[in-house]
mmCIF file of C-alpha atoms in Angstrom:
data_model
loop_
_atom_site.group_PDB
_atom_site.id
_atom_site.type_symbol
_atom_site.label_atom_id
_atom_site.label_comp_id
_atom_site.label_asym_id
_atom_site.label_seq_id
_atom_site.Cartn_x
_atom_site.Cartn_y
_atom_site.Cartn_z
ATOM 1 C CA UNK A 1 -23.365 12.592 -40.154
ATOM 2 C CA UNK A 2 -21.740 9.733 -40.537
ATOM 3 C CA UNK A 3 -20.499 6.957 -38.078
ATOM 4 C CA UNK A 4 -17.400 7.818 -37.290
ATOM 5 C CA UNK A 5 -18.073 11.538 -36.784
ATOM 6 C CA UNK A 6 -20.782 10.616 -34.289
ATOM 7 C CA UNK A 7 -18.004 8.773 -32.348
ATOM 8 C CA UNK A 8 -15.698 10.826 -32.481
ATOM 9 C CA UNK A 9 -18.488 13.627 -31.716
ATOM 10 C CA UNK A 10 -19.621 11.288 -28.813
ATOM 11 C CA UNK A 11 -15.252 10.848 -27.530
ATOM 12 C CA UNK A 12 -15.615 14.789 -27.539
ATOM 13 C CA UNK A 13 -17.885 15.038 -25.291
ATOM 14 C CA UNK A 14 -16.300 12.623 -22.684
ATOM 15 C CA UNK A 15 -14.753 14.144 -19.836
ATOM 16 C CA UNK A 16 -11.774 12.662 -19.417
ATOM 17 C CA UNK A 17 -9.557 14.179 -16.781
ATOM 18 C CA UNK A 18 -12.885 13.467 -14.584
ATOM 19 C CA UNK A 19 -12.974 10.338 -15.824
ATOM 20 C CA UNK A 20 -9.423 9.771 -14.874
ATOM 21 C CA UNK A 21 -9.285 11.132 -11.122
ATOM 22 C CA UNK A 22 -12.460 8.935 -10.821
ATOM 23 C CA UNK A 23 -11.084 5.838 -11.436
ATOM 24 C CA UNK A 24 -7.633 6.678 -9.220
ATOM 25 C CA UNK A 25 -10.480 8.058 -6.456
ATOM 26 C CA UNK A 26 -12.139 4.072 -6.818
ATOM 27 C CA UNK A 27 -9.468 2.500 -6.647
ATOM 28 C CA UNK A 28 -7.838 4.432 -3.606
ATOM 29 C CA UNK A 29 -10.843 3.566 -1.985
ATOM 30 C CA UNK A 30 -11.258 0.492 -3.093
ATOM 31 C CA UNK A 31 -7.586 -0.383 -1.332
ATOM 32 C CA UNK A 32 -8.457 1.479 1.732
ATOM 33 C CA UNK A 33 -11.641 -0.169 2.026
ATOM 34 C CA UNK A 34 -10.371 -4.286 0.824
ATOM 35 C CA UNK A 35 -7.158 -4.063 2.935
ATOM 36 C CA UNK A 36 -8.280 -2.003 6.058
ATOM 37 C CA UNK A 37 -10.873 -4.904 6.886
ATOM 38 C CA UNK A 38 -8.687 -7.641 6.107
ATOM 39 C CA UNK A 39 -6.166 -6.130 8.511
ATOM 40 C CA UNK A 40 -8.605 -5.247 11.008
ATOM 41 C CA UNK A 41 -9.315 -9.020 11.063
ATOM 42 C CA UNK A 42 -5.486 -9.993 11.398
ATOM 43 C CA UNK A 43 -5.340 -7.377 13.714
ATOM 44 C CA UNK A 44 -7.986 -9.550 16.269
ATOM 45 C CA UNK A 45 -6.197 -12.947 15.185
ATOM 46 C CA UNK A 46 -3.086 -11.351 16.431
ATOM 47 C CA UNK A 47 -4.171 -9.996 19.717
ATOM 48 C CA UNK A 48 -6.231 -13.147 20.475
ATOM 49 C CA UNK A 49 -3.559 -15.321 19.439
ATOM 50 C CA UNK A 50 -0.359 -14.284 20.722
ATOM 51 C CA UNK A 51 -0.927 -11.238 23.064
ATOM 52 C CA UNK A 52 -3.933 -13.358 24.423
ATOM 53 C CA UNK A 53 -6.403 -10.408 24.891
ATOM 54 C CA UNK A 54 -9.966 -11.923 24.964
ATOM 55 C CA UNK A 55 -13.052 -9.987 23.947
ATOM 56 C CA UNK A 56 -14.948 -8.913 27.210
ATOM 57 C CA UNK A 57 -18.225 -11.015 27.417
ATOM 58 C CA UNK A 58 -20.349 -7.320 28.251
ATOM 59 C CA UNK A 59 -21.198 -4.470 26.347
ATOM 60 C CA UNK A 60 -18.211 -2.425 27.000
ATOM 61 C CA UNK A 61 -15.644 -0.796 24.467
ATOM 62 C CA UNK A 62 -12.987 -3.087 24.474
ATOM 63 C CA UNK A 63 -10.378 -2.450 21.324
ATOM 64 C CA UNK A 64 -12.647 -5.621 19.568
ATOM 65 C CA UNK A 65 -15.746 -3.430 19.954
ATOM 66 C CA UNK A 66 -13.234 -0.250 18.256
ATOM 67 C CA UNK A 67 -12.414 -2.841 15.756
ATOM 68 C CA UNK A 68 -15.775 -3.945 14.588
ATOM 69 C CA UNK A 69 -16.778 0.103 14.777
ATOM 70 C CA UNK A 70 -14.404 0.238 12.323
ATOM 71 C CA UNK A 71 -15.095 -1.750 10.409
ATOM 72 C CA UNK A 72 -18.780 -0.581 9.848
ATOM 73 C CA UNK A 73 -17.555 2.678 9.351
ATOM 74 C CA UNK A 74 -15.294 1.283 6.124
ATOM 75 C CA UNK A 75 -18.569 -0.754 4.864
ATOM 76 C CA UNK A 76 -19.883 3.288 5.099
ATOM 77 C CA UNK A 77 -17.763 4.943 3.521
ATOM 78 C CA UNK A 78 -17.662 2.562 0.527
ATOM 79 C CA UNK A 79 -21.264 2.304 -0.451
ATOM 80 C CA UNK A 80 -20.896 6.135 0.140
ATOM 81 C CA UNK A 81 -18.159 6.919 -2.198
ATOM 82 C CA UNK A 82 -19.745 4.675 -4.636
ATOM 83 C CA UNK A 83 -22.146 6.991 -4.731
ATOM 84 C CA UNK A 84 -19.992 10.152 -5.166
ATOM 85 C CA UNK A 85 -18.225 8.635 -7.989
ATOM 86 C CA UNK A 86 -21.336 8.289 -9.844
ATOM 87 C CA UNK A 87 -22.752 11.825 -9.589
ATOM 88 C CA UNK A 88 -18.946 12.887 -10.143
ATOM 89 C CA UNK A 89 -19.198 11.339 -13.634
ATOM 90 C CA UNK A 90 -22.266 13.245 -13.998
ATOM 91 C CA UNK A 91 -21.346 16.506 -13.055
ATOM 92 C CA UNK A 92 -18.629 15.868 -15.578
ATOM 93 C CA UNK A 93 -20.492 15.179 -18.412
ATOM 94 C CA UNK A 94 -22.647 17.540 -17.652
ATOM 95 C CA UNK A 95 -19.825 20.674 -17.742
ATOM 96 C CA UNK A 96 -17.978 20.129 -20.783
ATOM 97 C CA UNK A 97 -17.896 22.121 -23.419
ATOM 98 C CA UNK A 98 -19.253 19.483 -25.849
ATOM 99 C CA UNK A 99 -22.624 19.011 -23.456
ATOM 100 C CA UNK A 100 -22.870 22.529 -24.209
ATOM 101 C CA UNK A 101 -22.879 22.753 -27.589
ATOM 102 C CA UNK A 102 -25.186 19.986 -27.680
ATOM 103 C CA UNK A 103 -28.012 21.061 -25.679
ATOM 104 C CA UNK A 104 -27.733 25.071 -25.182
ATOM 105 C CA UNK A 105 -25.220 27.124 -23.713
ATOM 106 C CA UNK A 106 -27.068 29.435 -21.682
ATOM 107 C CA UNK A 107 -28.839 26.997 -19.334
ATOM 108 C CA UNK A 108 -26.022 24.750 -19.169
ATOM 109 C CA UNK A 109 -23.877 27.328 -18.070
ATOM 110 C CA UNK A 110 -25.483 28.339 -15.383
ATOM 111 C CA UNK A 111 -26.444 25.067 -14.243
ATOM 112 C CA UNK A 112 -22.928 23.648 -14.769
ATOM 113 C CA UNK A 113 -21.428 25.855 -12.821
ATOM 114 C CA UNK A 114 -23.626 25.999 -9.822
ATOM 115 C CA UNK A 115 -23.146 21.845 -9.852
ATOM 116 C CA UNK A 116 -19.536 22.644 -10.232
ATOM 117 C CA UNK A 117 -19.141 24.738 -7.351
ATOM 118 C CA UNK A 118 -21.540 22.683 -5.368
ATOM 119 C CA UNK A 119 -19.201 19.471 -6.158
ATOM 120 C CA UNK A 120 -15.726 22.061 -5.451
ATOM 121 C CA UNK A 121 -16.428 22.653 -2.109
ATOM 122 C CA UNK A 122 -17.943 18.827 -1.549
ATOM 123 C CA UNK A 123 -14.667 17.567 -2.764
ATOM 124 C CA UNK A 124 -12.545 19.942 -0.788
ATOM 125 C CA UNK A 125 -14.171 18.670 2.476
ATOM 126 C CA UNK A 126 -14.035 14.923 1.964
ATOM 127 C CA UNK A 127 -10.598 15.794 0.547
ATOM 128 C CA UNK A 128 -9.499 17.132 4.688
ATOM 129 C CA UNK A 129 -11.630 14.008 6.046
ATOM 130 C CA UNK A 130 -9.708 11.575 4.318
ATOM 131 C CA UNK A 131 -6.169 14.000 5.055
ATOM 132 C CA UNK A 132 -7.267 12.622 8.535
ATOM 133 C CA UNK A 133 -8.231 9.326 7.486
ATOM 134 C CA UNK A 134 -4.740 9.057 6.060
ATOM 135 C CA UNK A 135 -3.216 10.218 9.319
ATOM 136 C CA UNK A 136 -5.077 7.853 11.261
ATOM 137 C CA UNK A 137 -4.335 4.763 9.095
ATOM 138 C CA UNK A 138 -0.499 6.268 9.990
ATOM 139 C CA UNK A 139 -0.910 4.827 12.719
ATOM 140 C CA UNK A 140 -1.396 1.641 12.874
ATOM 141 C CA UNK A 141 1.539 0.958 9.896
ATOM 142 C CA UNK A 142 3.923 2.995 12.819
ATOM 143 C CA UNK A 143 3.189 0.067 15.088
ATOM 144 C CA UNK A 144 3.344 -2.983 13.692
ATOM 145 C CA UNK A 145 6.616 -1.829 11.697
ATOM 146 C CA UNK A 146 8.003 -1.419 15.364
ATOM 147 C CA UNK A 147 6.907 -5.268 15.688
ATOM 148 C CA UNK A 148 7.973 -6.147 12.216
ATOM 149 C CA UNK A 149 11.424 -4.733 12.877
ATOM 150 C CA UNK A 150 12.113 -6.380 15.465
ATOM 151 C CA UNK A 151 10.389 -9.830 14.314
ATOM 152 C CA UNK A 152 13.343 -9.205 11.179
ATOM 153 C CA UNK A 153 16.070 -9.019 13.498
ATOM 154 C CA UNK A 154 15.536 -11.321 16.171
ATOM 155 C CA UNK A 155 19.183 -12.679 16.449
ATOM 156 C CA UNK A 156 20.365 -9.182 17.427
ATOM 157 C CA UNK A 157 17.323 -8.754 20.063
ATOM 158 C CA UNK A 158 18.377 -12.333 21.793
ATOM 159 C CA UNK A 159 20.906 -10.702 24.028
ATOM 160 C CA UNK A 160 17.618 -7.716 25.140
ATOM 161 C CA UNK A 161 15.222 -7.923 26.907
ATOM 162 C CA UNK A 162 12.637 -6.059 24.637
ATOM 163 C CA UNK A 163 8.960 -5.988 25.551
ATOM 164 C CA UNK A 164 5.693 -4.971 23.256
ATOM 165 C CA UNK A 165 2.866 -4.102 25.566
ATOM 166 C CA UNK A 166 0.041 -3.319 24.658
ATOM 167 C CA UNK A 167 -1.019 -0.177 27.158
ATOM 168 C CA UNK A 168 1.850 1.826 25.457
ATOM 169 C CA UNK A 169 -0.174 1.896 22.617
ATOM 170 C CA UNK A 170 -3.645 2.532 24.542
ATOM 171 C CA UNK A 171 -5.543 -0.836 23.168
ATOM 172 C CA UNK A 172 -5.902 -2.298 26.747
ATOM 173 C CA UNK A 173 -6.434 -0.692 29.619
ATOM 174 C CA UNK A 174 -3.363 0.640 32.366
ATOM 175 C CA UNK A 175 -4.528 -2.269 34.917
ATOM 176 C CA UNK A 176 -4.249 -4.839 32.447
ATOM 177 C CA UNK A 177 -0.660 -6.260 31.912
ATOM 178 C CA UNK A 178 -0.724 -7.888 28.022
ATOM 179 C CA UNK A 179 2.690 -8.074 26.162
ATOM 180 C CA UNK A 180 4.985 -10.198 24.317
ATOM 181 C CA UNK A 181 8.568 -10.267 24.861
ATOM 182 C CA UNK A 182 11.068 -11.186 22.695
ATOM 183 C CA UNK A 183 12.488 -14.679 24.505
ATOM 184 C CA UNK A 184 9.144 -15.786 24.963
ATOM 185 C CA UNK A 185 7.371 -18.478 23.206
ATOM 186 C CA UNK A 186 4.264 -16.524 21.880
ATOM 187 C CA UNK A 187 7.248 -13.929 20.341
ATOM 188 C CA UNK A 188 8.511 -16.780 17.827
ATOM 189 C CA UNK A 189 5.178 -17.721 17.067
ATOM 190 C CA UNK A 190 4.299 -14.383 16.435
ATOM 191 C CA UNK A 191 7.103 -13.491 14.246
ATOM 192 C CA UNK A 192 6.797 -16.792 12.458
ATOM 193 C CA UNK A 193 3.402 -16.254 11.294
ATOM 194 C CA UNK A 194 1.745 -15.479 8.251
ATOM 195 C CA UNK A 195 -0.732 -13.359 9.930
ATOM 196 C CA UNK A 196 2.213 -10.732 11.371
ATOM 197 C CA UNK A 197 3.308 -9.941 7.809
ATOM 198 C CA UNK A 198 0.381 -10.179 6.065
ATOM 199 C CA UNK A 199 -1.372 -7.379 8.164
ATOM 200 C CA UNK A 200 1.597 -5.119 8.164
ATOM 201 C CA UNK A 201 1.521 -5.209 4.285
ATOM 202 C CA UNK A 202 -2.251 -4.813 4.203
ATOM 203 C CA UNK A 203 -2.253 -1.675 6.090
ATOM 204 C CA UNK A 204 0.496 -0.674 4.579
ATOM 205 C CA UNK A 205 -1.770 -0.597 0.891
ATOM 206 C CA UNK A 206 -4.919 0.959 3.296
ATOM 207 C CA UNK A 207 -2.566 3.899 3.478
ATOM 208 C CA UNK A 208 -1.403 4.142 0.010
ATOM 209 C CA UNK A 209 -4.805 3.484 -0.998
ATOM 210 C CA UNK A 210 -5.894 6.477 1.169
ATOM 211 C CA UNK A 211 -3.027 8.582 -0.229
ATOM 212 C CA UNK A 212 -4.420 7.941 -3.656
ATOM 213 C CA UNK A 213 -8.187 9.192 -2.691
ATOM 214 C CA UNK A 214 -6.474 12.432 -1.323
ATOM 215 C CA UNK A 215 -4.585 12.603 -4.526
ATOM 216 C CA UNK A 216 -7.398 12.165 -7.177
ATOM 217 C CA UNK A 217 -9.601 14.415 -4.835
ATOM 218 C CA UNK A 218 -7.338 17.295 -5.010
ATOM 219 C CA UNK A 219 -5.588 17.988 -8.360
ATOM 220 C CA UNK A 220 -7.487 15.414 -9.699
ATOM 221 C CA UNK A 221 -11.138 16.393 -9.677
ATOM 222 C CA UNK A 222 -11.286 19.796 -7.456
ATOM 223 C CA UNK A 223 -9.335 21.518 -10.447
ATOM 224 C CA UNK A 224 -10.100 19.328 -13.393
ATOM 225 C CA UNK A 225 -13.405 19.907 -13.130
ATOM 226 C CA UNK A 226 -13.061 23.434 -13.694
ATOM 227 C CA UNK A 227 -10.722 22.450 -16.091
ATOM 228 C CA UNK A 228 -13.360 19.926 -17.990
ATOM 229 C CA UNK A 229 -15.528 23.180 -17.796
ATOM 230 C CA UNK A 230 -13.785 26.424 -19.116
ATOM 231 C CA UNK A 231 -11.583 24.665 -21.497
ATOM 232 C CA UNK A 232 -13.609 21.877 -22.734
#
């Protein structure tokens, strides 16, 4: 055999609709995981800055404590999907039709398709977690395009009187009284600042970059794998 049948022998045997919703699940993560902790840090510049909210000097669970929970929790769940896109590639190149032919059908068959299954039902359950993540991340882009909004049209909020306090979103407590109104000083500051539309954007890619792990973890892998199996 020559060398350009082993390559293209070698092309044959790559699994590339795995391959594919691999790289879209790495890079969704890879956006959720960059842009959620860069906004997480705006996120405590803003509060400290111009809603004033300082970080309570004891071990209680202030939204700063939340903030650096989350932040852990993203440092988590990239090492750990770092991981799952490796034995992903695997389990792909281990269930095509070409890995087959190469090293016995019998025992890869039944080995490929216990892996498969094993990986199916994996996938469909971090594929709900990260519906939730998605949902959750929702959240956060709701808010500050409330703030953004209004930031963009200041000259019709001069003649109102609008408010943004914090306890109507839960991040301080009922008893404590921090928001920024829209004639105040700390307002134009606010709205002036890089840090206001930079965070808004950033969370804005965290959700798209969530949206795009749901997406590759769903048609993407779930069903091309038994795709890269039966038909390959």
């Amino acid at each position: 055999m020559g060398c350009f049948e082993c390559c293209i022998k070698c092309l044959g045997g790559i699994p590339y609709a795995s391959l594919i919703a691999t790289i879209l699940l790495y890079a969704g993560v890879a956006l959720f995981c960059g842009c959620g902790h860069e906004a997480l840090s705006g996120t405590v510049t803003i509060l400290q800055n111009y809603f004033e909210v300082v970080r309570s000097p004891v071990d209680t669970l202030d939204v700063f404590t939340m903030i650096d929970i989350f932040k852990y929790v993203i440092y988590g769940v990239a090492a750990a999907f770092f991981v799952y896109g490796i034995l992903l590639m695997v389990e792909g190149f281990f269930t095509t039709g070409a890995i087959k032919d190469l090293y016995g059908d019998f025992k890869i068959t039944t080995c490929g398709r216990c892996v498969s299954a094993w990986f199916i039902m994996l996938t469909y359950i971090f594929m709900l977690a990260w519906l939730g993540v998605t949902a959750f991340t929702s959240l956060p882009v709701f808010m500050y395009f409330n703030i953004w909004t209004i930031c963009q049209n200041t000259t019709i909020a001069e003649g109102a009187n609008l408010c943004l306090d914090l306890r109507q979103f839960g991040i301080v407590t009922i008893g404590e009284e921090k928001k920024v109104c829209t004639g105040s000083e700390n307002f134009y500051k606010m709205c002036e600042s890089n840090e206001l539309d930079l965070t808004f954007h950033l969370f804005i890619v965290a959700l798209a970059g969530a949206g795009a792990a749901v997406i590759a973890m769903l048609p993407c892998v779930s069903l091309v794998t038994l795709y890269d199996y039966f038909l390959l």
